[in-house]
CSV table of C-alpha atoms and ligand atoms in Angstrom, one decimal:
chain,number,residue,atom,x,y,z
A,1,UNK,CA,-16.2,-31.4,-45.4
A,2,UNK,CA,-15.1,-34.0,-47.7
A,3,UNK,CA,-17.9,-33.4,-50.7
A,4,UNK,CA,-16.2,-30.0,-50.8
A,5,UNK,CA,-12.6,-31.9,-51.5
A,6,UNK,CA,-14.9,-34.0,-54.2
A,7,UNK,CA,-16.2,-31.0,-55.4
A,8,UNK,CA,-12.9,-29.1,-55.9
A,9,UNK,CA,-11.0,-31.9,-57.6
A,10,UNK,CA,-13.9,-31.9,-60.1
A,11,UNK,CA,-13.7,-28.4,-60.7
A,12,UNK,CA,-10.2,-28.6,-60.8
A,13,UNK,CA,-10.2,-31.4,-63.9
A,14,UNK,CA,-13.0,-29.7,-65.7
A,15,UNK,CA,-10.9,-26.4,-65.8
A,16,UNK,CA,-8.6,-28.7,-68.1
A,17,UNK,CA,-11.4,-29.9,-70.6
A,18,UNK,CA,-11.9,-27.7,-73.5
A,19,UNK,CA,-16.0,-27.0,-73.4
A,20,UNK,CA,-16.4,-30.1,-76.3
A,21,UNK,CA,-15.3,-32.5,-74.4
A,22,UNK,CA,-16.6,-35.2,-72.0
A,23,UNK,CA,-14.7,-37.7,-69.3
A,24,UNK,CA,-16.3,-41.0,-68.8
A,25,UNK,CA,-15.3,-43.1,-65.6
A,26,UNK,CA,-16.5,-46.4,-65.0
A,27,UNK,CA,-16.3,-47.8,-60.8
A,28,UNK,CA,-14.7,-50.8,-59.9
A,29,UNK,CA,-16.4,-54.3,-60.4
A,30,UNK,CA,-17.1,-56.4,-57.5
A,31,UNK,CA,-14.8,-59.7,-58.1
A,32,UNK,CA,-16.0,-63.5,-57.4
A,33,UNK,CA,-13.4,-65.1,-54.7
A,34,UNK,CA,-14.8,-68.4,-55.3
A,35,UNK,CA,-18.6,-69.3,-56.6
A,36,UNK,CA,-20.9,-66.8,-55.1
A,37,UNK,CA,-18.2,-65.2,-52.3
A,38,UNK,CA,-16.5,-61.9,-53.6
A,39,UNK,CA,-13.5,-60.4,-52.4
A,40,UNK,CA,-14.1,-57.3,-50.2
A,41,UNK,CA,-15.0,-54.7,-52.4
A,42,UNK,CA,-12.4,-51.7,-53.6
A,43,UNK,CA,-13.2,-48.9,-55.3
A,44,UNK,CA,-11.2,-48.0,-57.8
A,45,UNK,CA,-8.4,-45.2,-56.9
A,46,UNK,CA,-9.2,-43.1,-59.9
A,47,UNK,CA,-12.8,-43.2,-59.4
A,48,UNK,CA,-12.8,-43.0,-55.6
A,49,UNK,CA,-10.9,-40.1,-56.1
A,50,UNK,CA,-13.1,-37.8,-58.0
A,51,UNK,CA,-16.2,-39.3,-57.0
A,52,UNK,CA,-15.6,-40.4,-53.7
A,53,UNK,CA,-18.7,-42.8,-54.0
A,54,UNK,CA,-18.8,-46.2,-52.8
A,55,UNK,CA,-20.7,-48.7,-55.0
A,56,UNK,CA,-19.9,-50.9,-58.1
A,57,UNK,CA,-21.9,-49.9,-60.6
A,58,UNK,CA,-21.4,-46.9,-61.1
A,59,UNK,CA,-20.3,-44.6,-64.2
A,60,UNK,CA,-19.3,-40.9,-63.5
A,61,UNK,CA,-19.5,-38.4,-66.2
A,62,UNK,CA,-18.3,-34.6,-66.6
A,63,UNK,CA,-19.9,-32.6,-69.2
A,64,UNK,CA,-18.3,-29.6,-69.0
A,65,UNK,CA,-20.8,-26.6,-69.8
A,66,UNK,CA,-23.7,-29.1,-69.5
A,67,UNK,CA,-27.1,-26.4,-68.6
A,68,UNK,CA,-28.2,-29.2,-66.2
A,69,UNK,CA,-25.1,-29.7,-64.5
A,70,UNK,CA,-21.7,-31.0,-65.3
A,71,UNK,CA,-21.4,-33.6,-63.1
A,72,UNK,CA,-23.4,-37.0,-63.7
A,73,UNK,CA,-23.6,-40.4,-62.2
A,74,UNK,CA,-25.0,-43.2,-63.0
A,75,UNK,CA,-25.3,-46.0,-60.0
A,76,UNK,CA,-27.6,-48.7,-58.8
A,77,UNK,CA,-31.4,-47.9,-57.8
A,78,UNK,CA,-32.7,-48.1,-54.5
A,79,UNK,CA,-34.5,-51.5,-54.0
A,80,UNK,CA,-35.6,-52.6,-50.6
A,81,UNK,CA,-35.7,-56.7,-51.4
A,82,UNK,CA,-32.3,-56.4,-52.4
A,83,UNK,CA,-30.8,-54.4,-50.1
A,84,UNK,CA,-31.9,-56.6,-47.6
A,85,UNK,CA,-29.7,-59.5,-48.9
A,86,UNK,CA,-26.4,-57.0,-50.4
A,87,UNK,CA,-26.4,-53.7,-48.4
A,88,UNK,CA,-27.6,-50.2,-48.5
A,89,UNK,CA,-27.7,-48.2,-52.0
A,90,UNK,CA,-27.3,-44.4,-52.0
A,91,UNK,CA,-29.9,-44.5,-55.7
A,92,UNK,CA,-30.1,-41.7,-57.7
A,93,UNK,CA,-31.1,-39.6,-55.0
A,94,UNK,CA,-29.0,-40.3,-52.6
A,95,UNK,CA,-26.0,-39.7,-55.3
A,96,UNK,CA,-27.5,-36.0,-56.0
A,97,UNK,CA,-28.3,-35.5,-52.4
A,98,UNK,CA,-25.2,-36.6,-50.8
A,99,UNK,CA,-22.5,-37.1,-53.2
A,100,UNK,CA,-22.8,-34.3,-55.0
A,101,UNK,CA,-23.9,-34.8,-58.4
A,102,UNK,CA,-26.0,-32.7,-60.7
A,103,UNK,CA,-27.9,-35.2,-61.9
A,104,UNK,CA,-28.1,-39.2,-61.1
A,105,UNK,CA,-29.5,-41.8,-63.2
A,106,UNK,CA,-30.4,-45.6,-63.0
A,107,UNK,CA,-27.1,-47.5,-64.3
A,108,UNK,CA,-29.4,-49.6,-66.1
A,109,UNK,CA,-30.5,-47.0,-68.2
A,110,UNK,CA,-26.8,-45.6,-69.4
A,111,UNK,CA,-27.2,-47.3,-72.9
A,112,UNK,CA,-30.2,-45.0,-73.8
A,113,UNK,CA,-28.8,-41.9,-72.0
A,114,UNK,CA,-24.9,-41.8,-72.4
A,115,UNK,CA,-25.4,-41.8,-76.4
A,116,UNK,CA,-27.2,-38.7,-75.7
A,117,UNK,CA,-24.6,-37.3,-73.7
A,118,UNK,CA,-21.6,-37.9,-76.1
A,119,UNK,CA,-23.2,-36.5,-79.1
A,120,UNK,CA,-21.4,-33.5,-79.8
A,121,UNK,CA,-18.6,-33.8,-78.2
A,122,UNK,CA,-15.4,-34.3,-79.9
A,123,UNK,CA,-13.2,-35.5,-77.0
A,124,UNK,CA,-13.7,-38.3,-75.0
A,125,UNK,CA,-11.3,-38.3,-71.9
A,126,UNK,CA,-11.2,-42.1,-70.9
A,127,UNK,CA,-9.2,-44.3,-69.5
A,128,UNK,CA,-8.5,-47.4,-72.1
A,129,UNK,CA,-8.1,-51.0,-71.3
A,130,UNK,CA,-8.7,-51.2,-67.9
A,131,UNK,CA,-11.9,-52.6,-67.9
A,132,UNK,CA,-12.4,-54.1,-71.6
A,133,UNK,CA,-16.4,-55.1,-71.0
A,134,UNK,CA,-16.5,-51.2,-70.8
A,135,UNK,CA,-14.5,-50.4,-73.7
A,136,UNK,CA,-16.2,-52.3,-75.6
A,137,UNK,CA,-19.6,-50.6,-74.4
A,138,UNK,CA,-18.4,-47.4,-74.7
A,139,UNK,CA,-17.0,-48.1,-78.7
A,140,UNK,CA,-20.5,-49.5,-79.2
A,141,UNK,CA,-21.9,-46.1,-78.5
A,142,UNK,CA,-19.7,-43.8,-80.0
A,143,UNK,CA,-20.4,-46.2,-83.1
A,144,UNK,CA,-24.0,-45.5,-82.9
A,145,UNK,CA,-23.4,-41.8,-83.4
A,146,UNK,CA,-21.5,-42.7,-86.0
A,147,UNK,CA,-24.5,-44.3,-87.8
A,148,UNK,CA,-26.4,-41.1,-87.2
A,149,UNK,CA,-24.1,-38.6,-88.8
A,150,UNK,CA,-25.8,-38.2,-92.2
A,151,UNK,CA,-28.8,-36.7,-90.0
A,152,UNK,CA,-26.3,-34.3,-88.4
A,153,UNK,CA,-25.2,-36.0,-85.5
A,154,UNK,CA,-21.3,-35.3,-84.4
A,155,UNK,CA,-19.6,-38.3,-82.8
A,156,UNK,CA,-16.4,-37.8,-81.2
A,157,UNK,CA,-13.0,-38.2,-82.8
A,158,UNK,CA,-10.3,-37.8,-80.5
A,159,UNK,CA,-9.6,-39.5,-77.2
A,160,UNK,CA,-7.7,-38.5,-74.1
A,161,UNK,CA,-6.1,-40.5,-71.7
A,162,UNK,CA,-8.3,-39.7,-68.5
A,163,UNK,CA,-5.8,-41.6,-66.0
A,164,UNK,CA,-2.6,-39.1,-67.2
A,165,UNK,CA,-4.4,-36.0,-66.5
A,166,UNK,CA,-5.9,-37.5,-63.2
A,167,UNK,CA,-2.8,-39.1,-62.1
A,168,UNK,CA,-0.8,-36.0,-62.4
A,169,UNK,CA,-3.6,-34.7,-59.9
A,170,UNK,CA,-2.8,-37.5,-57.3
A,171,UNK,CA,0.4,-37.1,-57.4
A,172,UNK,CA,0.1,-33.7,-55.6
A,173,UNK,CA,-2.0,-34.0,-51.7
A,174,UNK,CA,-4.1,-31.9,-50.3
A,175,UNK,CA,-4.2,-30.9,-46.6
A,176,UNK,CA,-7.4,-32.9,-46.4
A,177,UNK,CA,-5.9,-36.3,-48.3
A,178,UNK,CA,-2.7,-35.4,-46.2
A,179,UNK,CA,-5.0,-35.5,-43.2
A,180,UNK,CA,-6.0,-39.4,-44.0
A,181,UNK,CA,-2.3,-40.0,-45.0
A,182,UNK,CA,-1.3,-39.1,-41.1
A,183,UNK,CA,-3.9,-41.4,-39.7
A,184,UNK,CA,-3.1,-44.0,-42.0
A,185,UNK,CA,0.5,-43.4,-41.1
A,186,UNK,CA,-0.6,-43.2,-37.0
A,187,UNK,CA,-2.7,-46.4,-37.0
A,188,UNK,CA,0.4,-48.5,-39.1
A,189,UNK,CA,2.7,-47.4,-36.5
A,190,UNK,CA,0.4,-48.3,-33.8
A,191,UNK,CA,0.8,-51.2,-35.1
A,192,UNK,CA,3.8,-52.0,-35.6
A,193,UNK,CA,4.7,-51.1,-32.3
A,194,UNK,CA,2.2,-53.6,-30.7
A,195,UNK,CA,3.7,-56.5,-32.9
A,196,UNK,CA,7.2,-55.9,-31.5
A,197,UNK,CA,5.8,-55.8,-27.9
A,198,UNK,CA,4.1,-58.9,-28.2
A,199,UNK,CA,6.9,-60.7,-30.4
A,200,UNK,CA,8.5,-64.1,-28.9
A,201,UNK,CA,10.3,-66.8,-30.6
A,202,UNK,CA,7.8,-69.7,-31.2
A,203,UNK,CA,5.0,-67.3,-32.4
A,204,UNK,CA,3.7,-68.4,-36.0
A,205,UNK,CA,4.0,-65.5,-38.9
A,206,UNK,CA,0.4,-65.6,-39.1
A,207,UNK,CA,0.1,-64.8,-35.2
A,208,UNK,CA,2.3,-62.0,-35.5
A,209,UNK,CA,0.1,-60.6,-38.8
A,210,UNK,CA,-2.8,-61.0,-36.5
A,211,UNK,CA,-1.6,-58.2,-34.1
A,212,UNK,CA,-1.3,-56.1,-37.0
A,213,UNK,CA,-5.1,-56.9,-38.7
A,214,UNK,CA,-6.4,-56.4,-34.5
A,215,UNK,CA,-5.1,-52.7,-35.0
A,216,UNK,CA,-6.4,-51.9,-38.4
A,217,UNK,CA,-9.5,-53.2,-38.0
A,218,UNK,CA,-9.8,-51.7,-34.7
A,219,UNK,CA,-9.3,-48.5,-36.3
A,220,UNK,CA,-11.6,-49.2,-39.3
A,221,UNK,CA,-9.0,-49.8,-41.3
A,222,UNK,CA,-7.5,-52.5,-43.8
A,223,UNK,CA,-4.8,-53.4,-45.2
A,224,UNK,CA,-3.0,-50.9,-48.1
A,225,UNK,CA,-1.6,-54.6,-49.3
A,226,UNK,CA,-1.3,-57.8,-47.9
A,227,UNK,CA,1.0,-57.7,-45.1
A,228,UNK,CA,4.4,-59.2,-45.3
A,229,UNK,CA,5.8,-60.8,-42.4
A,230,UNK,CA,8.9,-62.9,-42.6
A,231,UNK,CA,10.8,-64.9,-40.4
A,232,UNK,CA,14.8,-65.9,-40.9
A,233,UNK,CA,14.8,-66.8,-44.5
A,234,UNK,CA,11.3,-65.9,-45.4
A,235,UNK,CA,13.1,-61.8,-45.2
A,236,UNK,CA,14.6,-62.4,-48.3
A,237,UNK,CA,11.8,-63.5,-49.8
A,238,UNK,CA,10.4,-59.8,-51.5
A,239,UNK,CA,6.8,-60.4,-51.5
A,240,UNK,CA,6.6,-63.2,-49.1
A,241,UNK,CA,3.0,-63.2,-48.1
A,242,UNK,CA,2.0,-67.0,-47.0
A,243,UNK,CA,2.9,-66.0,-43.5
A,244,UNK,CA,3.0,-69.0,-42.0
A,245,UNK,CA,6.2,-70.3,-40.6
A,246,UNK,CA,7.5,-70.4,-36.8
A,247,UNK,CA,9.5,-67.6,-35.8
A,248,UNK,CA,12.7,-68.8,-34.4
A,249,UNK,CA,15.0,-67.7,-31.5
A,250,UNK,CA,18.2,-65.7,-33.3
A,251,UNK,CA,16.0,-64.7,-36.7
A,252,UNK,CA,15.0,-61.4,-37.7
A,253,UNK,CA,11.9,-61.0,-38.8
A,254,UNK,CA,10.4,-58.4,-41.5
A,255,UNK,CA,7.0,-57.1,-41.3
A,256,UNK,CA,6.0,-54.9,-44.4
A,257,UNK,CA,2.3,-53.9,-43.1
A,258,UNK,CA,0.5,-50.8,-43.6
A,259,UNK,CA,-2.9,-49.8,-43.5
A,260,UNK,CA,-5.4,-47.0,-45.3
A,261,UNK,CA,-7.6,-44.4,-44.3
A,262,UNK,CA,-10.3,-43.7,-46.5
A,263,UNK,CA,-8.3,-45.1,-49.2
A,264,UNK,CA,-4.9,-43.1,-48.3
A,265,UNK,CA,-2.2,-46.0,-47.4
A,266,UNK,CA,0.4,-46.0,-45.5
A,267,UNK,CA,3.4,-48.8,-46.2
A,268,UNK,CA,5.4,-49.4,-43.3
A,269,UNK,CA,8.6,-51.9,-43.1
A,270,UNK,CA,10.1,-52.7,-39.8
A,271,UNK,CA,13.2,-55.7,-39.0
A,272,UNK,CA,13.4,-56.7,-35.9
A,273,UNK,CA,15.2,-59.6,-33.4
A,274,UNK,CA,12.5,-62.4,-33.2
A,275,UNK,CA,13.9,-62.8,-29.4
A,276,UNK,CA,15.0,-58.9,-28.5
A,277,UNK,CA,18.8,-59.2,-29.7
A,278,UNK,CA,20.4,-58.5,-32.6
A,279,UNK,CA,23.8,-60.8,-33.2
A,280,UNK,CA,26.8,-58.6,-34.5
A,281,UNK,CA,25.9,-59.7,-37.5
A,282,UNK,CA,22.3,-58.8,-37.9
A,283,UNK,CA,23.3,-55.5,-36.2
A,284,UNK,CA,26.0,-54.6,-38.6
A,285,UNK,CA,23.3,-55.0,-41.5
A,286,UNK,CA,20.6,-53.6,-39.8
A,287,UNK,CA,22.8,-50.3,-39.3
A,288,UNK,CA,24.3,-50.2,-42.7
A,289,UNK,CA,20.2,-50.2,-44.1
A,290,UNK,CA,19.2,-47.7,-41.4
A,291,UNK,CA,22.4,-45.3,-42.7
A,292,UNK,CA,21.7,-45.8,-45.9
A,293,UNK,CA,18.0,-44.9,-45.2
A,294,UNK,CA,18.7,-41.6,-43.2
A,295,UNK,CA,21.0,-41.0,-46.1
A,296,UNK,CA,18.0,-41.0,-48.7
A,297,UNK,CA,16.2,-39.3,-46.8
A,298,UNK,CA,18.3,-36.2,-46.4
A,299,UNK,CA,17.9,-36.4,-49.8
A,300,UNK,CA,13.9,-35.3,-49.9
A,301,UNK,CA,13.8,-31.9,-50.7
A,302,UNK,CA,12.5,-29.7,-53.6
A,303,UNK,CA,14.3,-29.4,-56.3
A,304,UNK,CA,16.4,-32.7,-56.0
A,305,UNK,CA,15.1,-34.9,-58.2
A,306,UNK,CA,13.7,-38.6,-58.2
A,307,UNK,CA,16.2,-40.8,-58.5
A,308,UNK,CA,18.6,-38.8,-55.9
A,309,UNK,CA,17.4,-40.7,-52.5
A,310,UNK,CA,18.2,-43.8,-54.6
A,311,UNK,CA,21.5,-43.0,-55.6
A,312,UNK,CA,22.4,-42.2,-51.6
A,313,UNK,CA,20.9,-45.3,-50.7
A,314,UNK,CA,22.8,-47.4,-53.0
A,315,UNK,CA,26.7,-45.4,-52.0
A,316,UNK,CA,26.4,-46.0,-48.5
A,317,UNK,CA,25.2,-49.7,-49.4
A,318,UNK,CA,27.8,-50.4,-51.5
A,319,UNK,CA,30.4,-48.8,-49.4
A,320,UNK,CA,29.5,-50.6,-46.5
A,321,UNK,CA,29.0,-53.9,-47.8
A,322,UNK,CA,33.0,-53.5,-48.9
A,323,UNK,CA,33.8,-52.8,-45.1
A,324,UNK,CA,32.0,-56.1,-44.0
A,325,UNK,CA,33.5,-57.8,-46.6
A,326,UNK,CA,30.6,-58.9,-48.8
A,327,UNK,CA,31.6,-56.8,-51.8
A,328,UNK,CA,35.0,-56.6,-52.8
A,329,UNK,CA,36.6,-54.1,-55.3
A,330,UNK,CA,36.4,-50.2,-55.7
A,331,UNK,CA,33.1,-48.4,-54.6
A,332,UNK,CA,32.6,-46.3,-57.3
A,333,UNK,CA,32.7,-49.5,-60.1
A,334,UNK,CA,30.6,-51.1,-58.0
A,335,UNK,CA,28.3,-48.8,-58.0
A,336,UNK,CA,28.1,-47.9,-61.9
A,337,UNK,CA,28.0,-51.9,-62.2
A,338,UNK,CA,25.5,-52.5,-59.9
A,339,UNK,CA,27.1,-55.4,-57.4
A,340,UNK,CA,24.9,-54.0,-54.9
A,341,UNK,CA,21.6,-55.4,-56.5
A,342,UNK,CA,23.5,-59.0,-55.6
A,343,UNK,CA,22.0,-57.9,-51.9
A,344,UNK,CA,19.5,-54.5,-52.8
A,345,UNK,CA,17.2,-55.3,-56.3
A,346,UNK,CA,14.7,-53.2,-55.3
A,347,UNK,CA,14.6,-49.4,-55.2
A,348,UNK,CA,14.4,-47.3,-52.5
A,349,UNK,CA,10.9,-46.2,-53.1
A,350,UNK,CA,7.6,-45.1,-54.7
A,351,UNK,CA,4.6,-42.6,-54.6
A,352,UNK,CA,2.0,-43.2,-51.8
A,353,UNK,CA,-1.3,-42.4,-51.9
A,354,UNK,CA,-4.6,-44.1,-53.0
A,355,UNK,CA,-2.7,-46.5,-54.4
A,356,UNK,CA,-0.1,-48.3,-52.3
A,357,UNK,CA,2.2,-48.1,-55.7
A,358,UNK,CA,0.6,-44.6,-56.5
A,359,UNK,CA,0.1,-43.1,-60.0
A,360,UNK,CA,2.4,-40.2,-61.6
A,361,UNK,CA,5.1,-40.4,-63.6
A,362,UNK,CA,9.0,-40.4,-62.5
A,363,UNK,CA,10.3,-39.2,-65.2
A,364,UNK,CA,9.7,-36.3,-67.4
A,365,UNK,CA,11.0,-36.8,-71.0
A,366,UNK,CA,14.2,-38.2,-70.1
A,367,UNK,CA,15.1,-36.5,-67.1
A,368,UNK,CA,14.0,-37.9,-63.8
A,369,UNK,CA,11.0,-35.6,-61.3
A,370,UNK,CA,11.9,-33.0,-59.5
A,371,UNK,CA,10.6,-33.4,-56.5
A,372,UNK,CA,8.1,-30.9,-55.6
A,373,UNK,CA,6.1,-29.8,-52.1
A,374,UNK,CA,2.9,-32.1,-51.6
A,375,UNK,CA,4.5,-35.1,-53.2
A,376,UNK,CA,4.6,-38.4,-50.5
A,377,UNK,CA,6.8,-41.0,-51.6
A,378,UNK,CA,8.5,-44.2,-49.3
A,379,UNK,CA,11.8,-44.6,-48.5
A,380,UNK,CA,12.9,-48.2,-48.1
A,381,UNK,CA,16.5,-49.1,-48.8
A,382,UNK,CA,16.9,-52.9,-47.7
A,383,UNK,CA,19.4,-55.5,-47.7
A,384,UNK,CA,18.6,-59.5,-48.6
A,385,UNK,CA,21.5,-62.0,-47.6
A,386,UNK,CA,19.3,-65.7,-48.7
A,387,UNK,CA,21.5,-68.6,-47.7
A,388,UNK,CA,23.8,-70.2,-50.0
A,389,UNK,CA,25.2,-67.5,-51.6
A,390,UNK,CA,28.3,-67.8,-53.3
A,391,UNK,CA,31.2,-67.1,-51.7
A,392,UNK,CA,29.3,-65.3,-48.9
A,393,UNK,CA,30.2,-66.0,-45.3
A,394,UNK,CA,27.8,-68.0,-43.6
A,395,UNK,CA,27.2,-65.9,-40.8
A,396,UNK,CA,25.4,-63.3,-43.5
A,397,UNK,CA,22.9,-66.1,-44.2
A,398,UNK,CA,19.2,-65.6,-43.9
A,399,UNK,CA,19.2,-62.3,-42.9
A,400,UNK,CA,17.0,-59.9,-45.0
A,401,UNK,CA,16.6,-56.6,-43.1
A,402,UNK,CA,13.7,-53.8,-45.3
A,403,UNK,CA,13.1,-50.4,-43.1
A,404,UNK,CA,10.7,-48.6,-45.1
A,405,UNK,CA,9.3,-44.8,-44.3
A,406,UNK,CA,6.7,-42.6,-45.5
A,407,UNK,CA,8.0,-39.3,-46.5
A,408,UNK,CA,6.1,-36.2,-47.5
A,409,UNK,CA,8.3,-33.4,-49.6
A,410,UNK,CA,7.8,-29.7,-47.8
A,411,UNK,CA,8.6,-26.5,-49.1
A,412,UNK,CA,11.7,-26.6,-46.6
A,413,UNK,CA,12.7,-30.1,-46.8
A,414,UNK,CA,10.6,-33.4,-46.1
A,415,UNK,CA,8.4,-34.5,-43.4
A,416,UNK,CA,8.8,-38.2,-42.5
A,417,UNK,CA,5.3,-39.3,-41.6
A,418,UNK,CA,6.3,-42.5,-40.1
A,419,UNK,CA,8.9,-41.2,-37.6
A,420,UNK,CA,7.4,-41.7,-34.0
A,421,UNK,CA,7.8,-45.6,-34.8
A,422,UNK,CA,11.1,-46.4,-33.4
A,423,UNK,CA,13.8,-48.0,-36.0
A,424,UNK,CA,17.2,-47.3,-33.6
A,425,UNK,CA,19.0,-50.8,-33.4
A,426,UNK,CA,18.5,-49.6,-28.7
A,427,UNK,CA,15.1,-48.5,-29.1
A,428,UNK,CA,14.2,-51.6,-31.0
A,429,UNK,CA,15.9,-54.2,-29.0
A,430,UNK,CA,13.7,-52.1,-25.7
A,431,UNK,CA,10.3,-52.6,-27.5
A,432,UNK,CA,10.5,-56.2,-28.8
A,433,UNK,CA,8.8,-58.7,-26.5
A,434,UNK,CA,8.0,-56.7,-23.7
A,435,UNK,CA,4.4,-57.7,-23.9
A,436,UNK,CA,5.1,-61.0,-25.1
B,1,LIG,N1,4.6,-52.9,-49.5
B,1,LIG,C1,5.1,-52.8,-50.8
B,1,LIG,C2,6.2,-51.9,-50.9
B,1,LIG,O1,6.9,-51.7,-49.9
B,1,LIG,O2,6.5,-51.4,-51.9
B,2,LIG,MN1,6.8,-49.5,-50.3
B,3,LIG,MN1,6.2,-51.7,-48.0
């Protein structure tokens, strides 16, 4: 039951808040688009993940040792003319009754409540300058205790960053986020897979996204980000997102596309033959990124640390980009000078999780993470050949080639989530266009 996995993460960041302490947790704001349209509405990873309630405004509180109950949340009454026009609110009640809190109030009494709620407490755990309107709100209370201390009143005097105790929690999945990471994982590869299929030269990049936005949504699913898809030149282009050129005969194309479950992303990259054949070119690439991935990922295990799947990635890049003849020079200097980043600037990965780019740190003082059982991170090593490069055969030109996993760390080794979505130079050049 998922208000049990609510519940427990609660718990869990309450057990870490000395008794005189309080955490204060705004939702995310709903955003205009343009006028009256907003963007489709995302809760905000932090608060999604200890709350795992739906609505803008919102404020979650936890009051450890509070007699009426440590949890509270303020949120949105109930009102029948408006839900008519906006959508269903849980209310008060509903955030007791099925979300779990202790007690629920209307948001638009928190500035004669939460001033109630502070007083006394000396630490604040909050998040600062992520949403300004509600620092500002918050100072604006704590400065009204303030006023009141010559009749007795304590105001707080010490605050905690919420998001470094919380993200540190994130960083590490459950079974039942690990659950939603799989699905996330099952319906990206779904898609992926159907894209290839239907691929054909003449196809527009936006046709191609299509196929991928058909599975998601089918699914109930969106986007983790928006979805990358890159024809020919357009694959060297990192965060290429317009999506609208014609995919030619004898291009590669690049689709970075994932999709999340209940929040959980998955972040899948895939290069593939635009008509079903690689040219010796494009292969040799392709299988120098696809080595240098399998090489990072033998690299996932506990106890290695962060940066180790990077440094594999980048040897076998290096050292194979001196066999075709792109570098030139000895591979270890390359290496320590970085030539490689001519063709790979990016590194090989990040944390997944709520948050596509997930929280927690990567370094610990100033050693890089361990890596440690329940952590999910990507692996993506890539290689980026734009045209014109100097002194760089033409026959490397406009061929940018990502392939991008989604690795869990086990206690024996790693787990690729992502691996039933083909990424074999054979299998690939089977799948592309054979529903086209
Ligand atoms: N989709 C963004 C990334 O791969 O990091
Ligand atoms: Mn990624
Ligand atoms: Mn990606």
């Amino acid at each position: 039951m998922s208000q049990r996995e609510f519940e427990r993460r609660r718990r869990g960041l309450l057990r870490m808040m000395p008794a005189d302490s309080i955490a204060i947790l705004p939702a995310a704001r709903e955003r205009l688009r343009n006028r009256d349209v907003h963007y489709p509405f995302r809760q905000h990873s932090d608060f999604l993940y200890l709350t795992g309630f739906p609505e803008p405004d919102a404020v979650a509180v936890l009051a450890p040792g509070r007699k009426q109950g440590q949890y509270i949340l303020f949120c949105r009454e109930r009102d029948p003319k408006k839900e008519v026009w906006e959508g269903r609110r849980a209310g008060p009640e509903g955030a007791v009754e099925h979300f779990g809190a202790d007690d629920a109030y209307p948001i638009a009494d928190m500035d004669e409540i939460l001033p109630g709620l502070l007083e006394d407490r000396r630490r604040v755990y909050y998040t600062m300058g992520e949403d300004t309107a509600f620092d500002h709100r918050l100072i604006g209370w704590v400065n009204q205790i303030r006023a009141k201390v010559r009749a007795g009143a304590h105001a707080p005097h010490e605050f905690v960053e919420l998001a470094h105790v919380l993200h540190e929690m994130r960083l590490f999945k459950s079974r039942w986020e690990l659950t939603r990471m799989r699905r996330a994982a099952r319906v990206s590869m779904e898609a992926h897979e159907r894209a290839m299929r239907r691929c054909r030269p003449g196809l527009y990049e936006y046709e191609l996204e299509a196929e991928y936005q058909y599975v998601f949504r089918r699914a109930g699913m969106v986007p983790s980000y928006p979805p990358i898809v890159g024809g020919g030149a357009n694959a060297c282009i990192l965060h290429y997102t317009e999506n609208r050129d014609r995919l030619e005969d004898g291009d590669l194309v690049l689709v970075d596309a994932g999709c999340e479950c209940e929040g959980y992303a998955a972040d899948i990259t895939r290069t593939f033959p635009v008509g079903g054949r690689f040219s010796d070119a494009q292969r040799a690439l392709y299988e120098l990124v696809l080595q240098a991935q399998e090489a990072a990922i033998r690299k996932v295990r506990p106890g290695n640390h962060w940066d180790d799947p990077h440094r594999a990635a980048v040897r076998v890049l290096t050292r194979g980009l001196v066999e075709l003849g792109l570098l030139e020079g000895d591979v270890r200097k390359l290496v320590r000078n970085e030539a490689y980043k001519r063709f790979y600037m990016h590194r090989t990965g990040h944390w997944l999780g709520l948050d596509v780019h997930d929280v927690g740190e990567y370094r610990v003082g100033e050693q890089w993470r361990l890596l440690e059982p329940g952590m999910v991170l990507t692996v993506e090593p890539g290689l980026y050949v734009p045209a014109d490069l100097e002194g760089v055969d033409r026959r490397w030109w406009n061929i940018g080639i990502r392939i991008e996993d989604d690795v869990l760390v086990t206690k024996e080794g790693c787990e690729v989530l992502t691996a039933a979505l083909p990424k074999r130079v054979e299998e690939i050049e089977a799948l592309v266009g054979q529903d086209a």
